[in-house]
Coordinates of C-alpha atoms in Angstrom, one line a residue:
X1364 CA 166.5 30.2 -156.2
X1365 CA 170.2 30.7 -155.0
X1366 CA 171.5 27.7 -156.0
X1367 CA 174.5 26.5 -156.6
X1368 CA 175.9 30.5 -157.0
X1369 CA 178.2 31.1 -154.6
X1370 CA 180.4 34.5 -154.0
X1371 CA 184.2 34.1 -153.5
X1372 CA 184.9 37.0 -151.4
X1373 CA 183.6 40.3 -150.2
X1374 CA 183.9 43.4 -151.7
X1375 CA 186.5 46.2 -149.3
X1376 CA 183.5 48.4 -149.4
X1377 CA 180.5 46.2 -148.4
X1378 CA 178.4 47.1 -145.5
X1379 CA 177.4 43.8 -145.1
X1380 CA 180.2 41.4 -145.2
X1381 CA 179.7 37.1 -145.5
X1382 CA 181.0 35.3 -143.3
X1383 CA 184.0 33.4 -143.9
X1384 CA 184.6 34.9 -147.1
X1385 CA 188.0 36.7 -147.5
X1386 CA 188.5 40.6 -148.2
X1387 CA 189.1 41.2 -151.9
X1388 CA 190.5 45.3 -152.4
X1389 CA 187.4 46.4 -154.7
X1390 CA 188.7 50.4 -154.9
X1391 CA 189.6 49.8 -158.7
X1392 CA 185.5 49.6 -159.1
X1393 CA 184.1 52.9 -159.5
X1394 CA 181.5 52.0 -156.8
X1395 CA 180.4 55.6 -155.2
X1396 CA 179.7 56.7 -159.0
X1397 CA 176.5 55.2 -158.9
X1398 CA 175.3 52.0 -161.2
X1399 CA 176.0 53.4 -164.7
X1400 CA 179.7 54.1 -163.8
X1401 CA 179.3 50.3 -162.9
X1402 CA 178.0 48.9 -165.8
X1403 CA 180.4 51.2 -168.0
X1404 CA 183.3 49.2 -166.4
X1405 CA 182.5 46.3 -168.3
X1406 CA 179.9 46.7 -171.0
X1407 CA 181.3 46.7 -174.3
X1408 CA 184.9 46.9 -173.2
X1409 CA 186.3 43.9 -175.1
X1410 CA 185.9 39.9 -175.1
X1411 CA 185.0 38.3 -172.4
X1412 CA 183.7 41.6 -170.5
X1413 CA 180.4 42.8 -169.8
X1414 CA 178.4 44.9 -166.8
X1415 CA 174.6 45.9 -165.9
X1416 CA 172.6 48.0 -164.1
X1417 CA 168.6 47.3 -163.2
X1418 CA 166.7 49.6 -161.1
X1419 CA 164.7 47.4 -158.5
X1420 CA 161.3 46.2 -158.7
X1421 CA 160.1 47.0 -155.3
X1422 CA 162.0 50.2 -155.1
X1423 CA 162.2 51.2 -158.6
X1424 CA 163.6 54.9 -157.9
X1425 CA 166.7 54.5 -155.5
X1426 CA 167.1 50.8 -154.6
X1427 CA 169.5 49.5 -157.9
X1428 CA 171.8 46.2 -158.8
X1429 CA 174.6 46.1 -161.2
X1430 CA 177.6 44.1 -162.4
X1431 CA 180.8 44.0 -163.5
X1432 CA 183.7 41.8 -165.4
X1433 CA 186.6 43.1 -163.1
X1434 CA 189.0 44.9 -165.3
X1435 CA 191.9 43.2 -164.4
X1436 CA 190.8 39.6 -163.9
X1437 CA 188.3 38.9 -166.4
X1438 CA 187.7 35.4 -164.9
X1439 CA 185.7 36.9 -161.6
X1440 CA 183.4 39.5 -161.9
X1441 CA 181.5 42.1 -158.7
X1442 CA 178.6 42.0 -158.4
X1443 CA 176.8 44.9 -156.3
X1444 CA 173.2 45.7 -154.7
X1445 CA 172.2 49.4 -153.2
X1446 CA 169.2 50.0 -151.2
X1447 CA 168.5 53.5 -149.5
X1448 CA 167.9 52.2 -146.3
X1449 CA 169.8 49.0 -145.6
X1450 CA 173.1 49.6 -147.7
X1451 CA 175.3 48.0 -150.0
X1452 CA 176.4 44.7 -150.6
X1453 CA 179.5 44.0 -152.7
X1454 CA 181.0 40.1 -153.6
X1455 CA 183.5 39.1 -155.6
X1456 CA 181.7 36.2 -158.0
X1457 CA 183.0 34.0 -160.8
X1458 CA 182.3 36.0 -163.6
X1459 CA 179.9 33.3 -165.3
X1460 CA 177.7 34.1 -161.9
X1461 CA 177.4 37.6 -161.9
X1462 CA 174.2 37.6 -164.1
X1463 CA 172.6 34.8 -162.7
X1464 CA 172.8 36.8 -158.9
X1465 CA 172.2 40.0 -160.6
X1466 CA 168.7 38.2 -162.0
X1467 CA 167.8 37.0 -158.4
X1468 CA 168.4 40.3 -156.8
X1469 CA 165.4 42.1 -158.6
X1470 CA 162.5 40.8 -156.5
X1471 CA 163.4 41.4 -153.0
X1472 CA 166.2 39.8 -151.5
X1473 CA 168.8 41.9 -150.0
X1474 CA 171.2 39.6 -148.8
X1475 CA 171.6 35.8 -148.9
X1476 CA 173.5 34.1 -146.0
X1477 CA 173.7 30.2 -144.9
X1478 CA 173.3 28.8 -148.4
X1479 CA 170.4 30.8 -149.9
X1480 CA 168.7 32.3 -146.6
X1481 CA 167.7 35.3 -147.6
X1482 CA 166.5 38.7 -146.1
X1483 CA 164.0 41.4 -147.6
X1484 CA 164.9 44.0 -145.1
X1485 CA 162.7 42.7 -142.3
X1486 CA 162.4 39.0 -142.8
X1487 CA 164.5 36.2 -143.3
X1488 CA 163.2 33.3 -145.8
X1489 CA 164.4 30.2 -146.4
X1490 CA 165.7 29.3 -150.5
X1491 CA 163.0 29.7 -152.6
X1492 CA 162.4 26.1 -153.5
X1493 CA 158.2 25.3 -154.0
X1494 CA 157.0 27.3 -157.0
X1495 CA 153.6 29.0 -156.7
X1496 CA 151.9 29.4 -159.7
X1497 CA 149.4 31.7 -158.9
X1498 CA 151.9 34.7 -157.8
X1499 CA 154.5 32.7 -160.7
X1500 CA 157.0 32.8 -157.8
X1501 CA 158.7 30.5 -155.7
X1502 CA 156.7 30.7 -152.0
X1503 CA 158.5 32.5 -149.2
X1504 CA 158.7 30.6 -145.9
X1505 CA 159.9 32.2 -143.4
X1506 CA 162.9 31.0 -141.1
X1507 CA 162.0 30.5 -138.0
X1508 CA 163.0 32.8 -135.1
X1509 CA 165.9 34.2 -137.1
X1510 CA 167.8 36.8 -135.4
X1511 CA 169.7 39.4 -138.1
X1512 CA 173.3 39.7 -137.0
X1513 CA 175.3 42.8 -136.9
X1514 CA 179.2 43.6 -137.4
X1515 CA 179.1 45.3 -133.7
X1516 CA 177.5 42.2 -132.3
X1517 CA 180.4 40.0 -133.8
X1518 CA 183.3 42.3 -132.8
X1519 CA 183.6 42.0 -128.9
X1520 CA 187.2 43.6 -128.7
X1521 CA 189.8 40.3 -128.7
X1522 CA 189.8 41.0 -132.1
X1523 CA 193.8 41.9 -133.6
X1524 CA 193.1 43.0 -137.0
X1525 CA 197.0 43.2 -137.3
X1526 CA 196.8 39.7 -138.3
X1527 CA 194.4 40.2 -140.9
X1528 CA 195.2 41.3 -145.1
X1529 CA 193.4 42.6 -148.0
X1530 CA 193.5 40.3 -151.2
X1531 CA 194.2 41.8 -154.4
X1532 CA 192.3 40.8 -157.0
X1533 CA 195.3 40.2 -159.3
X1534 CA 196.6 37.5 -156.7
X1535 CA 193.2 36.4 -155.2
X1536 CA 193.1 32.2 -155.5
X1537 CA 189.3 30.8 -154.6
X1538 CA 190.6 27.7 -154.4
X1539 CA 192.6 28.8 -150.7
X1540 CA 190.9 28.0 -147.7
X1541 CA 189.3 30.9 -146.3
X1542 CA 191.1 32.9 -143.4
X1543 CA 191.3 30.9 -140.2
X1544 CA 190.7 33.6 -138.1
X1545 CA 187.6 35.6 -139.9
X1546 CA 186.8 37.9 -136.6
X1547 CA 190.5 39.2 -137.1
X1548 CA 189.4 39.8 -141.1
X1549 CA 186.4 41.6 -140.1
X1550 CA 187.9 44.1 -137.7
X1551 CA 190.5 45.1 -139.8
X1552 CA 187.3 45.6 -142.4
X1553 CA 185.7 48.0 -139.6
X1554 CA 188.9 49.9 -139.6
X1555 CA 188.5 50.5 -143.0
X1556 CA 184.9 51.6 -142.8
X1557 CA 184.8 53.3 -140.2
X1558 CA 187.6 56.0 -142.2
X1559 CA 185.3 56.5 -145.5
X1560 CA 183.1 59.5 -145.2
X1561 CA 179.2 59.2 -144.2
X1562 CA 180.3 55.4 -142.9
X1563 CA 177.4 52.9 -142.0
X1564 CA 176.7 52.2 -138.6
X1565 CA 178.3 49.0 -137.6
X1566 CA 175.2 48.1 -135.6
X1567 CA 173.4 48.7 -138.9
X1568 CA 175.9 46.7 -141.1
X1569 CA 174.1 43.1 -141.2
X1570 CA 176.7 40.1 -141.4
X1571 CA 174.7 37.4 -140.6
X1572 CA 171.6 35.5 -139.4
X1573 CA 170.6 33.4 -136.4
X1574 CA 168.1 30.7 -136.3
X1575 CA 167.5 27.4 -134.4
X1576 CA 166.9 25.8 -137.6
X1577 CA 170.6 26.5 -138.9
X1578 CA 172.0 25.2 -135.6
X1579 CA 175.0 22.6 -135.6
X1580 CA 173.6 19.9 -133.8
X1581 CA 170.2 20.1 -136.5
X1582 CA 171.7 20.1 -139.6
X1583 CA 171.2 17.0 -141.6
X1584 CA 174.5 15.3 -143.6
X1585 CA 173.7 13.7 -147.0
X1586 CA 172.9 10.1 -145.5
X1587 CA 169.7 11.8 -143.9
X1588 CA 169.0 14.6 -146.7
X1589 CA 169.1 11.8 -149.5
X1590 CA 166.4 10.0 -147.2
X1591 CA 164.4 12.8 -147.1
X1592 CA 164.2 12.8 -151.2
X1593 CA 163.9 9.2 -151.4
X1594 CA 167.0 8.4 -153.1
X1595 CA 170.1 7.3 -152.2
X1596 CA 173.1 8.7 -150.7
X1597 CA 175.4 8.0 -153.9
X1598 CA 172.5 9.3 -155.5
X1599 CA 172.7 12.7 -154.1
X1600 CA 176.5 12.8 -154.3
X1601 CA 176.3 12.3 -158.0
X1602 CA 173.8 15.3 -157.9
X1603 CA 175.7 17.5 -155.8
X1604 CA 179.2 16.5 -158.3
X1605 CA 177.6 17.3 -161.2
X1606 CA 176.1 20.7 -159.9
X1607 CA 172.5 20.1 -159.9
X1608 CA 171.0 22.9 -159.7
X1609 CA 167.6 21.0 -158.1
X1610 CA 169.9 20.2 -154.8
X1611 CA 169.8 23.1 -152.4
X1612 CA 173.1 24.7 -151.4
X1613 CA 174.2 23.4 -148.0
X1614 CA 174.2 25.8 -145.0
X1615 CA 177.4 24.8 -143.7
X1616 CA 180.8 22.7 -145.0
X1617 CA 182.0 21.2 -141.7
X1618 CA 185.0 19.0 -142.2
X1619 CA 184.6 19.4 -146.1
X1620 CA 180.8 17.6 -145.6
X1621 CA 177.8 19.1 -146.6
X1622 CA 174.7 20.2 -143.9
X1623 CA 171.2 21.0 -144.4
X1624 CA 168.9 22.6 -142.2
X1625 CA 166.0 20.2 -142.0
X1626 CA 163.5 22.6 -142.9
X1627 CA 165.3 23.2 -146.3
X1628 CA 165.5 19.4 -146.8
X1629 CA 161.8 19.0 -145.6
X1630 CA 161.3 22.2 -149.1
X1631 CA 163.4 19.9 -150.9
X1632 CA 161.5 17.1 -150.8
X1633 CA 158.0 18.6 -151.2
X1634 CA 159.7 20.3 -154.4
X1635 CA 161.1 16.8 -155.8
X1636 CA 157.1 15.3 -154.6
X1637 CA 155.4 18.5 -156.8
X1638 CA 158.3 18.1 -159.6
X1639 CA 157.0 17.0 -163.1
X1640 CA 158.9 13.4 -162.1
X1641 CA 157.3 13.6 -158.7
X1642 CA 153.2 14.2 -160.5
X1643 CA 154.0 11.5 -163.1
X1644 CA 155.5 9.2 -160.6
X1645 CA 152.3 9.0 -158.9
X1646 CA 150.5 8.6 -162.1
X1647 CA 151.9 5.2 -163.4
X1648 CA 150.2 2.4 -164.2
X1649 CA 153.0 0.0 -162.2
X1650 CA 153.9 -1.9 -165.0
X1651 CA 157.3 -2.4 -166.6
X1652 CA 156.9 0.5 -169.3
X1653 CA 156.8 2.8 -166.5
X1654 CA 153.5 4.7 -168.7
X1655 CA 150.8 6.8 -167.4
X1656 CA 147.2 4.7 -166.6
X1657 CA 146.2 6.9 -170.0
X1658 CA 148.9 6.0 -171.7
X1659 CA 149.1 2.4 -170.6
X1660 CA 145.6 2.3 -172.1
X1661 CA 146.1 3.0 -175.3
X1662 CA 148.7 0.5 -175.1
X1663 CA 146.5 -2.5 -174.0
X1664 CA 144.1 -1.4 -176.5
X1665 CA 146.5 -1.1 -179.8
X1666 CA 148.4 -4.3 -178.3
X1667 CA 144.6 -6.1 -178.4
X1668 CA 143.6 -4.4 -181.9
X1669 CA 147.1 -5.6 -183.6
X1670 CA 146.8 -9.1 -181.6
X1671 CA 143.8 -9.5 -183.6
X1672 CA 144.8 -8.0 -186.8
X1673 CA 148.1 -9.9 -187.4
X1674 CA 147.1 -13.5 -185.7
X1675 CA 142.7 -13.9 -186.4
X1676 CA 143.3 -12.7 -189.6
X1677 CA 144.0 -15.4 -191.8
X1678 CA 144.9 -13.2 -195.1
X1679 CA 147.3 -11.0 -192.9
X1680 CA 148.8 -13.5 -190.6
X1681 CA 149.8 -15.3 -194.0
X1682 CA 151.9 -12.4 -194.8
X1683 CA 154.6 -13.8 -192.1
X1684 CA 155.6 -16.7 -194.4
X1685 CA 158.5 -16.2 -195.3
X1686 CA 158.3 -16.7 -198.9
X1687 CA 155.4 -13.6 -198.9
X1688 CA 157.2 -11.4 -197.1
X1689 CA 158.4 -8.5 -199.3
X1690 CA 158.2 -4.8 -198.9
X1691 CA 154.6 -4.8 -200.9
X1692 CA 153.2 -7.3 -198.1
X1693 CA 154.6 -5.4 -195.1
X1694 CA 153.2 -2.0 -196.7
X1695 CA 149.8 -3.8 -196.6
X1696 CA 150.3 -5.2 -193.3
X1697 CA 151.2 -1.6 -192.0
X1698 CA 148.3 0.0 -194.1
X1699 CA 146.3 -1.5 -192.0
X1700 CA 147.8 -1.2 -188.9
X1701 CA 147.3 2.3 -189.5
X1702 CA 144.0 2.3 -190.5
X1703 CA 143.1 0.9 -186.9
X1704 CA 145.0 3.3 -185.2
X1705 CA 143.2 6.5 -187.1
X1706 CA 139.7 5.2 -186.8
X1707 CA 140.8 4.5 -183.1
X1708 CA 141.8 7.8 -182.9
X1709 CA 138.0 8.6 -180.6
X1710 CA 138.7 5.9 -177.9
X1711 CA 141.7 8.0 -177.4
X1712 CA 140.4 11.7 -177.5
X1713 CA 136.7 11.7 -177.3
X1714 CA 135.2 14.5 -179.1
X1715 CA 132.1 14.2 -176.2
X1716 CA 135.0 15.4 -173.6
X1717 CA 137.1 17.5 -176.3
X1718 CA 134.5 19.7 -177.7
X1719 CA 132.9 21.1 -174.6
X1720 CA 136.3 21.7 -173.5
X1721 CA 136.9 23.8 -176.8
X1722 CA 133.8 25.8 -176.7
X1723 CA 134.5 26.5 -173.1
X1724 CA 138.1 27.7 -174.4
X1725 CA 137.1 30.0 -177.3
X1726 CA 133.9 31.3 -175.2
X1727 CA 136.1 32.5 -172.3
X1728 CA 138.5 34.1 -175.1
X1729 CA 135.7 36.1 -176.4
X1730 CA 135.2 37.1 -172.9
X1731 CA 138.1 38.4 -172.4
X1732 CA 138.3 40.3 -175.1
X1733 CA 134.9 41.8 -175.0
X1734 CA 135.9 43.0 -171.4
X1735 CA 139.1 44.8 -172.6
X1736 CA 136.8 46.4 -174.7
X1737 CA 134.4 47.6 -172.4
X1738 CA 137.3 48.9 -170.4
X1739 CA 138.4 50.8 -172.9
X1740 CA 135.5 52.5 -173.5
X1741 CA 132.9 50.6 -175.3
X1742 CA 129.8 50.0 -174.1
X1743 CA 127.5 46.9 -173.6
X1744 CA 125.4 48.0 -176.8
X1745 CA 128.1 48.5 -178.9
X1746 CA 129.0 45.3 -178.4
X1747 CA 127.1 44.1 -181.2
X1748 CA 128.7 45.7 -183.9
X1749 CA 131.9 44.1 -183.3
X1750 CA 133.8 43.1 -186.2
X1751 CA 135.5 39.8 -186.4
X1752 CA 138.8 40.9 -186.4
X1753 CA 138.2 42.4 -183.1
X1754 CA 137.8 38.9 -181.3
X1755 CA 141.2 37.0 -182.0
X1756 CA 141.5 33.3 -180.4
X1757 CA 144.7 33.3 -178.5
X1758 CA 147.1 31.1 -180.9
X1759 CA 147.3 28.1 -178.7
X1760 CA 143.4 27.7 -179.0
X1761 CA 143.6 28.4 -182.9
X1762 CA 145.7 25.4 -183.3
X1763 CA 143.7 23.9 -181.1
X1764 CA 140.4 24.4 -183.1
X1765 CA 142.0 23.7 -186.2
X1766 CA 143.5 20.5 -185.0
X1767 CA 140.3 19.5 -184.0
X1768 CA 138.7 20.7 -187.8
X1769 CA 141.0 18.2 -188.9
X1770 CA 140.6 15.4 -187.5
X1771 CA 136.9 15.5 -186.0
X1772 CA 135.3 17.9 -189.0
X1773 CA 132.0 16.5 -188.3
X1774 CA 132.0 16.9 -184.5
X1775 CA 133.7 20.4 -184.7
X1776 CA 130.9 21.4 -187.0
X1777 CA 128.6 21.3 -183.6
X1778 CA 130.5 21.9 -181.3
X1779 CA 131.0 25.7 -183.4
X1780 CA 127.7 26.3 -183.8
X1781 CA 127.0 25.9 -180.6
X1782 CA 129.8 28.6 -180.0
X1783 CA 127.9 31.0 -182.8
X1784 CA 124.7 30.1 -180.5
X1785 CA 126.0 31.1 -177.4
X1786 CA 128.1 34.1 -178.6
X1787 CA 124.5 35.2 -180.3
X1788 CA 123.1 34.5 -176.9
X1789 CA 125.7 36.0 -174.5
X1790 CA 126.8 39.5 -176.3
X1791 CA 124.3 39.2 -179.6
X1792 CA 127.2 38.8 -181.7
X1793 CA 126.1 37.6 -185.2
X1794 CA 126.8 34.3 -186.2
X1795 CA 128.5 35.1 -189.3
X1796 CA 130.6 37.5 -187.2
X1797 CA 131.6 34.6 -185.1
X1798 CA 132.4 32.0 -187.6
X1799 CA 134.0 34.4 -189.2
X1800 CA 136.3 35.4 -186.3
X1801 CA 136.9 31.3 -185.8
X1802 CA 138.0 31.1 -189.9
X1803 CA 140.6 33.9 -189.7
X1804 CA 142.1 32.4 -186.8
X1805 CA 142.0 28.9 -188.0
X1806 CA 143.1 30.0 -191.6
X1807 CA 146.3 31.8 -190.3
X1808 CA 148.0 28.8 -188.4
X1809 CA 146.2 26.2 -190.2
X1810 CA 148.3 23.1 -191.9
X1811 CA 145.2 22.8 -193.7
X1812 CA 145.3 23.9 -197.3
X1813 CA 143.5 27.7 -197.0
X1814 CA 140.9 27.3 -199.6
X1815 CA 140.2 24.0 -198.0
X1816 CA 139.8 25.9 -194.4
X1817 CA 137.5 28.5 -196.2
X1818 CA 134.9 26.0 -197.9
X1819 CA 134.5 24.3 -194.7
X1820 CA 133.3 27.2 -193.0
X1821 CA 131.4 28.1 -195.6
X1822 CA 129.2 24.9 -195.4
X1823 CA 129.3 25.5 -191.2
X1824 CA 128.5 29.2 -190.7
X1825 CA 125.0 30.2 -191.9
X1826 CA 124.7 32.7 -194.0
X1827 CA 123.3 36.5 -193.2
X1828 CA 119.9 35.5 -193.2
X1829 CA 120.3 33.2 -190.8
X1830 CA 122.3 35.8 -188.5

């Protein structure tokens, strides 16, 4: 996502300038030397400097990114992407945003216009804002009807770049509006490309993108975008004042308001709606503790069990005299309180539900690892002879299993040998071998004592004969 990180000017040297954005004078950047010279700039040249270089993902050989603390200014930072075929970008960036851009660029984008827009060299997508966990990206949607707009298409000839300037980095104030008459900016930047040796096409240097979605008259202000999150107006200006990084960037600033394209609002919401908030909001119990139906459960029932226990009680509900109250007769009152809640503790994770789910787990581990194997060169008879150490639970499920050994020892005893039986069945692993393979992986995360871990398997794995 491209949020909330925004460049403060171009780079001299870009071929594909952003529009609005002053000129910054970038030639003190060794940027023809290639992204080491880059990186060498600012790595390891003193506090408060650093640089990068990353070859790219999709083209690892030639496309590159890298970054830079600008030498002179160590507040801002350039940060710079290459591709072979489509050129190279070059902004001027608060330095504390160089690595967070740097980070984005390494999975496709090759520019990013209009608040996040961004294009991969033959598509323009909107900001990445719905994660997919399948592909463990954000899902690319694609703008509609964009239209990629060139530096030739923009300069019609009424242009006078005598009216234009370079910044200096030195002198270079972000906080200045941007120049009033950009067109003018950018033809005085086509002078100065058009001079440097093996110069880009100007119909090839991109500057911007059209769409109907990012027209004027669609955009959507922050009374209408805060509807479309359900929340309120103040609501989202406290958001967008404090930065949030879950509010999309606005595509435009018109009279110092922010505007959304409705179809980034319409991402917005569905991200708020698939949000952590947004699942558990729709799995309350609507009552005042704002709790989960589970959770509201095993409120109703501990509320009911200590009803009963401090009020039917006669021996413990004469504990609230006051003349019997002392810390002995609240330690027995809360001795027993506890007591309810651990012999509770099925009606709140039934081992009928838990133990399948655990043999499941640990089954599929073996799996897994018994396939790796066979990749790797083992055959199906060989199997067999595998050696405990060989099938590893993953360490999530280990603590799993042994959380279960501790608290449900009886029920874990069957629900591990029916693991040995199926493991037996399955690959004709032994059932020592198994158990086995479950006590090394218990024993080595365990909060169990280890000689306690190791008697208990003994009395739940058969021995050889039994194998």
């Amino acid at each position: 996502m491209v949020y909330n990180i925004r460049p403060l000017a171009n780079g001299l040297s870009t071929d594909h300038p952003v529009p609005g954005l002053p000129f910054v004078d970038d030639s003190h950047i060794p940027l023809d030397e290639g992204p080491e010279a880059i990186e060498a700039v600012g790595r390891n040249q003193g506090e408060g400097m650093w640089g990068r270089f990353d070859h790219d993902y999709v083209e690892p050989r030639t496309a590159w990114s890298a970054f830079t603390t600008d030498p002179l200014k160590h507040e801002y930072g350039w940060s710079v992407r290459y591709h072979p075929d489509h050129g190279r970008t070059v902004l001027l960036m608060r330095d504390d945003d160089i690595a967070s851009l740097h980070s984005l660029w390494q999975n496709g984008p090759l520019l990013y216009r209009a608040g996040g827009y961004w294009w991969d060299g033959s598509t323009w997508y909107r900001p990445g804002q719905i994660w997919d966990p399948v592909t463990e990206d954000y899902e690319r949607r694609v703008a509609r009807a964009a239209v990629t707009v060139s530096a030739a298409d923009m300069l019609d000839g009424r242009t006078e770049p005598d009216r234009a300037y370079v910044h200096k980095v030195m002198t270079f104030d972000p906080e200045e509006p941007g120049p009033d008459t950009w067109l003018d900016h950018l033809a005085l930047w086509a002078q100065r490309h058009q001079e440097q040796e093996n110069a880009r096409p100007l119909e090839r240097c991109l500057v911007d993108l059209s769409s109907p979605e990012l027209s004027g008259d669609r955009l959507l202000g922050v009374p209408e975008m805060a509807a479309m999150g359900n929340i309120t107006a103040s609501t989202l200006r406290s958001y967008l004042s404090r930065n949030n990084s879950e509010v999309p960037m606005p595509q435009a600033t018109m009279s110092g308001r922010d505007h959304w394209s409705r179809p980034v609002a319409e991402d917005w919401a569905e991200s708020r709606r698939r949000s952590r908030e947004g699942v558990r909001e729709v799995m309350t119990a609507g009552d005042r503790d704002n709790l989960s139906p589970g959770e509201a459960a095993v409120r109703d029932r501990f509320a009911a069990n200590f009803q009963g226990t401090l009020w039917e009680r006669p021996d413990v509900r004469k504990r609230w005299i006051l003349r019997s109250r002392n810390e002995a007769a609240v330690q027995e009152v809360s001795d027993v309180l506890a007591w309810n809640v651990a012999t509770s503790l099925k009606s709140v994770l039934p081992t009928d539900l838990l133990g399948p789910t655990i043999r499941h787990a640990v089954l599929d581990d073996f799996a897994g690892m018994l396939d790796r194997k066979t990749r790797r060169g083992k055959s199906a008879e060989e199997k067999s002879e595998i050696d405990a150490w060989e099938i590893p639970l993953s360490l999530p499920l280990a603590k799993m299993l042994d959380w279960f050994i501790r608290h449900y020892p009886d029920s874990a005893q069957w629900y591990i040998g029916e693991i040995m039986h199926e493991a037996h069945q399955r690959w004709d692993i032994p059932a020592t071998v198994t158990g086995e393979a479950l006590r090394l992986s218990v024993v080595r995360d365990s909060k169990l004592p280890a000689d306690m871990v190791n008697e208990y398997f003994t009395r739940v794995v058969p021995g050889e004969q039994s194998s």
